[in-house]
Amino acid sequence: QKVFIINGPNLGILGKRQNNIYGNKTLNDIEDNLKIIATKNDIEIIHLQKNSEGEIVSILNEIYISYCDNSKSENLKRNLIGIIINPAAYTHTSIAIRDALEVFNETKVPIIEVHLSNIFSRETFRHKSYISPIATGVISGLGSYGYEAAIFKIIEMGKNA
Ligand code: DQA
């Protein structure tokens, strides 16, 4: 059973980027911790960080075609138990990423939107998320723990599916 974790632009420099807002952990630190949780719970995580909108859309399209397309077997469909996405700045601008995620709403695959910072306590342009209306859940302001919470929820949902 697989969980995809997709991180958007500028998250590759976490740990060196506005530490007061985003914390001291690097993306590798976050990934290593999530891998420990994944191993303990007998799931696999696939982590990708991309700076461009098109690449994120392509990845989501590929995930959909590989695991959720109706031509796929039920077994293969059950392999994908969730997607965790921090679309970073594209949260506030990207209809394309929203559309690419919305197709999963027809499947049982949960989509969890994660933000390290509390986007609602920051500039007003960050208050709007194109992604939240089509997400299963949204976590904002819990720092790197947000990814952990998301993975635990996906594991729980996967077990009850
Ligand atoms: C972010 C919040 C976004 O507004 C910002 O553009 C980011 C990171 C977060 O994780 O808090 O790059 O998604």
mmCIF file with all atom_site columns, C-alpha atoms and ligand atoms in Angstrom:
data_model
loop_
_atom_site.group_PDB
_atom_site.id
_atom_site.type_symbol
_atom_site.label_atom_id
_atom_site.label_alt_id
_atom_site.label_comp_id
_atom_site.label_asym_id
_atom_site.label_entity_id
_atom_site.label_seq_id
_atom_site.pdbx_PDB_ins_code
_atom_site.Cartn_x
_atom_site.Cartn_y
_atom_site.Cartn_z
_atom_site.occupancy
_atom_site.B_iso_or_equiv
_atom_site.pdbx_formal_charge
_atom_site.auth_seq_id
_atom_site.auth_comp_id
_atom_site.auth_asym_id
_atom_site.auth_atom_id
_atom_site.pdbx_PDB_model_num
ATOM   1   C CA . GLN A 1 1   ? 0.000   0.000  0.000   1.00 0.00 ? 1   GLN A CA 1
ATOM   2   C CA . LYS A 1 2   ? 1.366   3.314  -1.110  1.00 0.00 ? 2   LYS A CA 1
ATOM   3   C CA . VAL A 1 3   ? 1.042   6.922  -0.015  1.00 0.00 ? 3   VAL A CA 1
ATOM   4   C CA . PHE A 1 4   ? 2.309   9.660  -2.307  1.00 0.00 ? 4   PHE A CA 1
ATOM   5   C CA . ILE A 1 5   ? 3.701   12.793 -0.689  1.00 0.00 ? 5   ILE A CA 1
ATOM   6   C CA . ILE A 1 6   ? 4.017   15.712 -3.060  1.00 0.00 ? 6   ILE A CA 1
ATOM   7   C CA . ASN A 1 7   ? 5.723   18.925 -2.073  1.00 0.00 ? 7   ASN A CA 1
ATOM   8   C CA . GLY A 1 8   ? 5.572   22.028 -4.238  1.00 0.00 ? 8   GLY A CA 1
ATOM   9   C CA . PRO A 1 9   ? 7.902   24.927 -4.990  1.00 0.00 ? 9   PRO A CA 1
ATOM   10  C CA . ASN A 1 10  ? 10.536  26.219 -2.583  1.00 0.00 ? 10  ASN A CA 1
ATOM   11  C CA . LEU A 1 11  ? 10.039  23.329 -0.177  1.00 0.00 ? 11  LEU A CA 1
ATOM   12  C CA . GLY A 1 12  ? 13.304  21.780 -1.349  1.00 0.00 ? 12  GLY A CA 1
ATOM   13  C CA . ILE A 1 13  ? 15.167  24.440 0.622   1.00 0.00 ? 13  ILE A CA 1
ATOM   14  C CA . LEU A 1 14  ? 13.318  23.872 3.895   1.00 0.00 ? 14  LEU A CA 1
ATOM   15  C CA . GLY A 1 15  ? 15.649  24.242 6.842   1.00 0.00 ? 15  GLY A CA 1
ATOM   16  C CA . LYS A 1 16  ? 17.311  27.175 5.101   1.00 0.00 ? 16  LYS A CA 1
ATOM   17  C CA . ARG A 1 17  ? 14.125  29.049 4.267   1.00 0.00 ? 17  ARG A CA 1
ATOM   18  C CA . GLN A 1 18  ? 12.481  31.500 6.699   1.00 0.00 ? 18  GLN A CA 1
ATOM   19  C CA . ASN A 1 19  ? 13.062  29.172 9.643   1.00 0.00 ? 19  ASN A CA 1
ATOM   20  C CA . ASN A 1 20  ? 10.896  31.328 11.880  1.00 0.00 ? 20  ASN A CA 1
ATOM   21  C CA . ILE A 1 21  ? 7.936   30.435 9.654   1.00 0.00 ? 21  ILE A CA 1
ATOM   22  C CA . TYR A 1 22  ? 8.807   26.983 8.336   1.00 0.00 ? 22  TYR A CA 1
ATOM   23  C CA . GLY A 1 23  ? 10.999  25.504 11.088  1.00 0.00 ? 23  GLY A CA 1
ATOM   24  C CA . ASN A 1 24  ? 14.523  24.099 11.092  1.00 0.00 ? 24  ASN A CA 1
ATOM   25  C CA . LYS A 1 25  ? 13.874  20.677 9.618   1.00 0.00 ? 25  LYS A CA 1
ATOM   26  C CA . THR A 1 26  ? 14.932  19.943 6.068   1.00 0.00 ? 26  THR A CA 1
ATOM   27  C CA . LEU A 1 27  ? 12.677  18.067 3.690   1.00 0.00 ? 27  LEU A CA 1
ATOM   28  C CA . ASN A 1 28  ? 15.020  15.076 4.074   1.00 0.00 ? 28  ASN A CA 1
ATOM   29  C CA . ASP A 1 29  ? 14.514  15.164 7.862   1.00 0.00 ? 29  ASP A CA 1
ATOM   30  C CA . ILE A 1 30  ? 10.751  15.195 7.338   1.00 0.00 ? 30  ILE A CA 1
ATOM   31  C CA . GLU A 1 31  ? 10.942  12.399 4.775   1.00 0.00 ? 31  GLU A CA 1
ATOM   32  C CA . ASP A 1 32  ? 13.182  10.222 7.000   1.00 0.00 ? 32  ASP A CA 1
ATOM   33  C CA . ASN A 1 33  ? 10.710  10.524 9.857   1.00 0.00 ? 33  ASN A CA 1
ATOM   34  C CA . LEU A 1 34  ? 7.753   9.668  7.608   1.00 0.00 ? 34  LEU A CA 1
ATOM   35  C CA . LYS A 1 35  ? 9.632   6.634  6.301   1.00 0.00 ? 35  LYS A CA 1
ATOM   36  C CA . ILE A 1 36  ? 10.059  5.343  9.854   1.00 0.00 ? 36  ILE A CA 1
ATOM   37  C CA . ILE A 1 37  ? 6.308   5.689  10.418  1.00 0.00 ? 37  ILE A CA 1
ATOM   38  C CA . ALA A 1 38  ? 5.629   4.024  7.056   1.00 0.00 ? 38  ALA A CA 1
ATOM   39  C CA . THR A 1 39  ? 7.883   1.043  7.795   1.00 0.00 ? 39  THR A CA 1
ATOM   40  C CA . LYS A 1 40  ? 6.303   0.523  11.235  1.00 0.00 ? 40  LYS A CA 1
ATOM   41  C CA . ASN A 1 41  ? 2.878   0.510  9.636   1.00 0.00 ? 41  ASN A CA 1
ATOM   42  C CA . ASP A 1 42  ? 3.831   -1.656 6.702   1.00 0.00 ? 42  ASP A CA 1
ATOM   43  C CA . ILE A 1 43  ? 3.137   0.914  4.011   1.00 0.00 ? 43  ILE A CA 1
ATOM   44  C CA . GLU A 1 44  ? 5.343   2.555  1.407   1.00 0.00 ? 44  GLU A CA 1
ATOM   45  C CA . ILE A 1 45  ? 5.747   6.272  0.905   1.00 0.00 ? 45  ILE A CA 1
ATOM   46  C CA . ILE A 1 46  ? 6.806   7.854  -2.351  1.00 0.00 ? 46  ILE A CA 1
ATOM   47  C CA . HIS A 1 47  ? 8.018   11.389 -1.883  1.00 0.00 ? 47  HIS A CA 1
ATOM   48  C CA . LEU A 1 48  ? 8.425   13.956 -4.649  1.00 0.00 ? 48  LEU A CA 1
ATOM   49  C CA . GLN A 1 49  ? 9.321   17.643 -4.527  1.00 0.00 ? 49  GLN A CA 1
ATOM   50  C CA . LYS A 1 50  ? 8.761   19.708 -7.681  1.00 0.00 ? 50  LYS A CA 1
ATOM   51  C CA . ASN A 1 51  ? 9.067   23.407 -8.284  1.00 0.00 ? 51  ASN A CA 1
ATOM   52  C CA . SER A 1 52  ? 6.920   23.616 -11.385 1.00 0.00 ? 52  SER A CA 1
ATOM   53  C CA . GLU A 1 53  ? 3.168   23.456 -11.646 1.00 0.00 ? 53  GLU A CA 1
ATOM   54  C CA . GLY A 1 54  ? 3.208   21.367 -14.836 1.00 0.00 ? 54  GLY A CA 1
ATOM   55  C CA . GLU A 1 55  ? 5.381   18.685 -13.266 1.00 0.00 ? 55  GLU A CA 1
ATOM   56  C CA . ILE A 1 56  ? 3.023   18.405 -10.299 1.00 0.00 ? 56  ILE A CA 1
ATOM   57  C CA . VAL A 1 57  ? 0.038   18.094 -12.655 1.00 0.00 ? 57  VAL A CA 1
ATOM   58  C CA . SER A 1 58  ? 1.871   15.419 -14.679 1.00 0.00 ? 58  SER A CA 1
ATOM   59  C CA . ILE A 1 59  ? 2.716   13.430 -11.551 1.00 0.00 ? 59  ILE A CA 1
ATOM   60  C CA . LEU A 1 60  ? -0.907  13.539 -10.382 1.00 0.00 ? 60  LEU A CA 1
ATOM   61  C CA . ASN A 1 61  ? -2.114  12.464 -13.833 1.00 0.00 ? 61  ASN A CA 1
ATOM   62  C CA . GLU A 1 62  ? 0.358   9.569  -13.818 1.00 0.00 ? 62  GLU A CA 1
ATOM   63  C CA . ILE A 1 63  ? -0.737  8.469  -10.346 1.00 0.00 ? 63  ILE A CA 1
ATOM   64  C CA . TYR A 1 64  ? -4.365  8.547  -11.459 1.00 0.00 ? 64  TYR A CA 1
ATOM   65  C CA . ILE A 1 65  ? -3.719  6.568  -14.636 1.00 0.00 ? 65  ILE A CA 1
ATOM   66  C CA . SER A 1 66  ? -1.495  4.038  -12.840 1.00 0.00 ? 66  SER A CA 1
ATOM   67  C CA . TYR A 1 67  ? -3.740  3.333  -9.849  1.00 0.00 ? 67  TYR A CA 1
ATOM   68  C CA . CYS A 1 68  ? -7.250  4.650  -10.316 1.00 0.00 ? 68  CYS A CA 1
ATOM   69  C CA . ASP A 1 69  ? -8.196  4.395  -13.967 1.00 0.00 ? 69  ASP A CA 1
ATOM   70  C CA . ASN A 1 70  ? -11.233 2.167  -14.429 1.00 0.00 ? 70  ASN A CA 1
ATOM   71  C CA . SER A 1 71  ? -9.266  -0.219 -16.614 1.00 0.00 ? 71  SER A CA 1
ATOM   72  C CA . LYS A 1 72  ? -7.113  -1.094 -13.582 1.00 0.00 ? 72  LYS A CA 1
ATOM   73  C CA . SER A 1 73  ? -7.805  -4.114 -11.386 1.00 0.00 ? 73  SER A CA 1
ATOM   74  C CA . GLU A 1 74  ? -9.409  -3.671 -7.980  1.00 0.00 ? 74  GLU A CA 1
ATOM   75  C CA . ASN A 1 75  ? -6.188  -4.927 -6.401  1.00 0.00 ? 75  ASN A CA 1
ATOM   76  C CA . LEU A 1 76  ? -4.119  -2.250 -8.049  1.00 0.00 ? 76  LEU A CA 1
ATOM   77  C CA . LYS A 1 77  ? -6.670  0.380  -7.067  1.00 0.00 ? 77  LYS A CA 1
ATOM   78  C CA . ARG A 1 78  ? -6.399  -0.711 -3.447  1.00 0.00 ? 78  ARG A CA 1
ATOM   79  C CA . ASN A 1 79  ? -2.629  -0.188 -3.611  1.00 0.00 ? 79  ASN A CA 1
ATOM   80  C CA . LEU A 1 80  ? -2.966  3.579  -3.423  1.00 0.00 ? 80  LEU A CA 1
ATOM   81  C CA . ILE A 1 81  ? -4.262  4.603  -0.002  1.00 0.00 ? 81  ILE A CA 1
ATOM   82  C CA . GLY A 1 82  ? -3.726  8.351  -0.056  1.00 0.00 ? 82  GLY A CA 1
ATOM   83  C CA . ILE A 1 83  ? -2.068  11.474 -1.343  1.00 0.00 ? 83  ILE A CA 1
ATOM   84  C CA . ILE A 1 84  ? -0.535  14.119 0.895   1.00 0.00 ? 84  ILE A CA 1
ATOM   85  C CA . ILE A 1 85  ? 0.159   17.377 -0.894  1.00 0.00 ? 85  ILE A CA 1
ATOM   86  C CA . ASN A 1 86  ? 1.706   20.658 0.140   1.00 0.00 ? 86  ASN A CA 1
ATOM   87  C CA . PRO A 1 87  ? 1.197   22.657 -3.048  1.00 0.00 ? 87  PRO A CA 1
ATOM   88  C CA . ALA A 1 88  ? 3.096   25.598 -1.461  1.00 0.00 ? 88  ALA A CA 1
ATOM   89  C CA . ALA A 1 89  ? 2.488   28.842 -3.385  1.00 0.00 ? 89  ALA A CA 1
ATOM   90  C CA . TYR A 1 90  ? 0.397   26.998 -6.008  1.00 0.00 ? 90  TYR A CA 1
ATOM   91  C CA . THR A 1 91  ? -2.211  26.489 -3.294  1.00 0.00 ? 91  THR A CA 1
ATOM   92  C CA . HIS A 1 92  ? -3.265  30.051 -3.827  1.00 0.00 ? 92  HIS A CA 1
ATOM   93  C CA . THR A 1 93  ? -3.116  30.156 -7.632  1.00 0.00 ? 93  THR A CA 1
ATOM   94  C CA . SER A 1 94  ? -3.429  26.803 -9.321  1.00 0.00 ? 94  SER A CA 1
ATOM   95  C CA . ILE A 1 95  ? -6.686  25.676 -10.879 1.00 0.00 ? 95  ILE A CA 1
ATOM   96  C CA . ALA A 1 96  ? -4.622  23.103 -12.823 1.00 0.00 ? 96  ALA A CA 1
ATOM   97  C CA . ILE A 1 97  ? -3.402  21.329 -9.658  1.00 0.00 ? 97  ILE A CA 1
ATOM   98  C CA . ARG A 1 98  ? -6.900  21.461 -8.199  1.00 0.00 ? 98  ARG A CA 1
ATOM   99  C CA . ASP A 1 99  ? -8.327  19.873 -11.383 1.00 0.00 ? 99  ASP A CA 1
ATOM   100 C CA . ALA A 1 100 ? -5.645  17.173 -11.296 1.00 0.00 ? 100 ALA A CA 1
ATOM   101 C CA . LEU A 1 101 ? -6.577  16.385 -7.674  1.00 0.00 ? 101 LEU A CA 1
ATOM   102 C CA . GLU A 1 102 ? -10.319 16.623 -8.156  1.00 0.00 ? 102 GLU A CA 1
ATOM   103 C CA . VAL A 1 103 ? -10.400 13.477 -10.318 1.00 0.00 ? 103 VAL A CA 1
ATOM   104 C CA . PHE A 1 104 ? -9.490  11.508 -7.191  1.00 0.00 ? 104 PHE A CA 1
ATOM   105 C CA . ASN A 1 105 ? -12.772 12.609 -5.602  1.00 0.00 ? 105 ASN A CA 1
ATOM   106 C CA . GLU A 1 106 ? -14.464 9.950  -7.739  1.00 0.00 ? 106 GLU A CA 1
ATOM   107 C CA . THR A 1 107 ? -12.238 7.347  -6.085  1.00 0.00 ? 107 THR A CA 1
ATOM   108 C CA . LYS A 1 108 ? -11.885 6.482  -2.412  1.00 0.00 ? 108 LYS A CA 1
ATOM   109 C CA . VAL A 1 109 ? -8.353  7.888  -2.269  1.00 0.00 ? 109 VAL A CA 1
ATOM   110 C CA . PRO A 1 110 ? -8.103  10.602 0.404   1.00 0.00 ? 110 PRO A CA 1
ATOM   111 C CA . ILE A 1 111 ? -6.297  13.827 -0.467  1.00 0.00 ? 111 ILE A CA 1
ATOM   112 C CA . ILE A 1 112 ? -4.785  15.663 2.485   1.00 0.00 ? 112 ILE A CA 1
ATOM   113 C CA . GLU A 1 113 ? -3.557  19.236 2.027   1.00 0.00 ? 113 GLU A CA 1
ATOM   114 C CA . VAL A 1 114 ? -0.734  20.136 4.396   1.00 0.00 ? 114 VAL A CA 1
ATOM   115 C CA . HIS A 1 115 ? 0.868   23.491 5.144   1.00 0.00 ? 115 HIS A CA 1
ATOM   116 C CA . LEU A 1 116 ? 3.691   23.905 7.607   1.00 0.00 ? 116 LEU A CA 1
ATOM   117 C CA . SER A 1 117 ? 2.604   27.427 8.480   1.00 0.00 ? 117 SER A CA 1
ATOM   118 C CA . ASN A 1 118 ? -0.854  28.668 9.402   1.00 0.00 ? 118 ASN A CA 1
ATOM   119 C CA . ILE A 1 119 ? -1.834  30.199 6.068   1.00 0.00 ? 119 ILE A CA 1
ATOM   120 C CA . PHE A 1 120 ? -4.745  32.043 7.711   1.00 0.00 ? 120 PHE A CA 1
ATOM   121 C CA . SER A 1 121 ? -2.540  34.018 10.085  1.00 0.00 ? 121 SER A CA 1
ATOM   122 C CA . ARG A 1 122 ? -0.358  35.283 7.243   1.00 0.00 ? 122 ARG A CA 1
ATOM   123 C CA . GLU A 1 123 ? -0.844  37.638 4.281   1.00 0.00 ? 123 GLU A CA 1
ATOM   124 C CA . THR A 1 124 ? -4.393  37.748 2.896   1.00 0.00 ? 124 THR A CA 1
ATOM   125 C CA . PHE A 1 125 ? -3.252  36.322 -0.457  1.00 0.00 ? 125 PHE A CA 1
ATOM   126 C CA . ARG A 1 126 ? -2.477  33.097 1.411   1.00 0.00 ? 126 ARG A CA 1
ATOM   127 C CA . HIS A 1 127 ? -5.950  32.830 2.923   1.00 0.00 ? 127 HIS A CA 1
ATOM   128 C CA . LYS A 1 128 ? -7.472  31.444 -0.252  1.00 0.00 ? 128 LYS A CA 1
ATOM   129 C CA . SER A 1 129 ? -6.757  27.840 -1.184  1.00 0.00 ? 129 SER A CA 1
ATOM   130 C CA . TYR A 1 130 ? -7.958  26.461 -4.504  1.00 0.00 ? 130 TYR A CA 1
ATOM   131 C CA . ILE A 1 131 ? -7.229  23.009 -3.128  1.00 0.00 ? 131 ILE A CA 1
ATOM   132 C CA . SER A 1 132 ? -9.140  22.935 0.183   1.00 0.00 ? 132 SER A CA 1
ATOM   133 C CA . PRO A 1 133 ? -12.665 22.556 -1.296  1.00 0.00 ? 133 PRO A CA 1
ATOM   134 C CA . ILE A 1 134 ? -11.699 19.294 -2.999  1.00 0.00 ? 134 ILE A CA 1
ATOM   135 C CA . ALA A 1 135 ? -9.431  17.963 -0.202  1.00 0.00 ? 135 ALA A CA 1
ATOM   136 C CA . THR A 1 136 ? -10.498 15.299 2.273   1.00 0.00 ? 136 THR A CA 1
ATOM   137 C CA . GLY A 1 137 ? -8.793  17.283 5.018   1.00 0.00 ? 137 GLY A CA 1
ATOM   138 C CA . VAL A 1 138 ? -6.558  20.300 5.517   1.00 0.00 ? 138 VAL A CA 1
ATOM   139 C CA . ILE A 1 139 ? -3.773  20.727 8.087   1.00 0.00 ? 139 ILE A CA 1
ATOM   140 C CA . SER A 1 140 ? -2.172  24.133 8.477   1.00 0.00 ? 140 SER A CA 1
ATOM   141 C CA . GLY A 1 141 ? 0.180   25.544 11.072  1.00 0.00 ? 141 GLY A CA 1
ATOM   142 C CA . LEU A 1 142 ? 1.338   22.341 12.782  1.00 0.00 ? 142 LEU A CA 1
ATOM   143 C CA . GLY A 1 143 ? 4.782   22.415 11.179  1.00 0.00 ? 143 GLY A CA 1
ATOM   144 C CA . SER A 1 144 ? 6.243   19.084 10.105  1.00 0.00 ? 144 SER A CA 1
ATOM   145 C CA . TYR A 1 145 ? 3.839   17.273 12.457  1.00 0.00 ? 145 TYR A CA 1
ATOM   146 C CA . GLY A 1 146 ? 1.136   18.050 9.866   1.00 0.00 ? 146 GLY A CA 1
ATOM   147 C CA . TYR A 1 147 ? 2.651   15.432 7.531   1.00 0.00 ? 147 TYR A CA 1
ATOM   148 C CA . GLU A 1 148 ? 2.712   12.870 10.360  1.00 0.00 ? 148 GLU A CA 1
ATOM   149 C CA . ALA A 1 149 ? -0.907  13.547 11.262  1.00 0.00 ? 149 ALA A CA 1
ATOM   150 C CA . ALA A 1 150 ? -1.842  13.193 7.586   1.00 0.00 ? 150 ALA A CA 1
ATOM   151 C CA . ILE A 1 151 ? -0.067  9.863  7.240   1.00 0.00 ? 151 ILE A CA 1
ATOM   152 C CA . PHE A 1 152 ? -1.654  8.459  10.432  1.00 0.00 ? 152 PHE A CA 1
ATOM   153 C CA . LYS A 1 153 ? -5.095  9.470  9.178   1.00 0.00 ? 153 LYS A CA 1
ATOM   154 C CA . ILE A 1 154 ? -4.479  7.843  5.791   1.00 0.00 ? 154 ILE A CA 1
ATOM   155 C CA . ILE A 1 155 ? -3.287  4.641  7.478   1.00 0.00 ? 155 ILE A CA 1
ATOM   156 C CA . GLU A 1 156 ? -6.421  4.598  9.633   1.00 0.00 ? 156 GLU A CA 1
ATOM   157 C CA . MET A 1 157 ? -8.666  5.193  6.615   1.00 0.00 ? 157 MET A CA 1
ATOM   158 C CA . GLY A 1 158 ? -6.810  2.511  4.630   1.00 0.00 ? 158 GLY A CA 1
ATOM   159 C CA . LYS A 1 159 ? -7.388  -0.050 7.364   1.00 0.00 ? 159 LYS A CA 1
ATOM   160 C CA . ASN A 1 160 ? -11.084 0.707  7.540   1.00 0.00 ? 160 ASN A CA 1
ATOM   161 C CA . ALA A 1 161 ? -11.558 0.679  3.771   1.00 0.00 ? 161 ALA A CA 1
HETATM 162 C C1 . DQA B 2 .   ? 3.158   26.762 2.571   1.00 0.00 ? 1   DQA B C1 1
HETATM 163 C C2 . DQA B 2 .   ? 2.364   28.070 2.663   1.00 0.00 ? 1   DQA B C2 1
HETATM 164 C C3 . DQA B 2 .   ? 2.314   28.779 1.325   1.00 0.00 ? 1   DQA B C3 1
HETATM 165 O O1 . DQA B 2 .   ? 1.575   29.988 1.426   1.00 0.00 ? 1   DQA B O1 1
HETATM 166 C C4 . DQA B 2 .   ? 3.715   29.111 0.856   1.00 0.00 ? 1   DQA B C4 1
HETATM 167 O O2 . DQA B 2 .   ? 3.682   29.682 -0.430  1.00 0.00 ? 1   DQA B O2 1
HETATM 168 C C5 . DQA B 2 .   ? 4.644   27.952 0.897   1.00 0.00 ? 1   DQA B C5 1
HETATM 169 C C6 . DQA B 2 .   ? 4.536   26.971 1.980   1.00 0.00 ? 1   DQA B C6 1
HETATM 170 C C7 . DQA B 2 .   ? 3.351   26.097 3.957   1.00 0.00 ? 1   DQA B C7 1
HETATM 171 O O3 . DQA B 2 .   ? 3.727   24.931 3.979   1.00 0.00 ? 1   DQA B O3 1
HETATM 172 O O4 . DQA B 2 .   ? 3.141   26.737 4.989   1.00 0.00 ? 1   DQA B O4 1
HETATM 173 O O5 . DQA B 2 .   ? 5.565   27.856 0.091   1.00 0.00 ? 1   DQA B O5 1
HETATM 174 O O6 . DQA B 2 .   ? 2.419   25.851 1.755   1.00 0.00 ? 1   DQA B O6 1
#
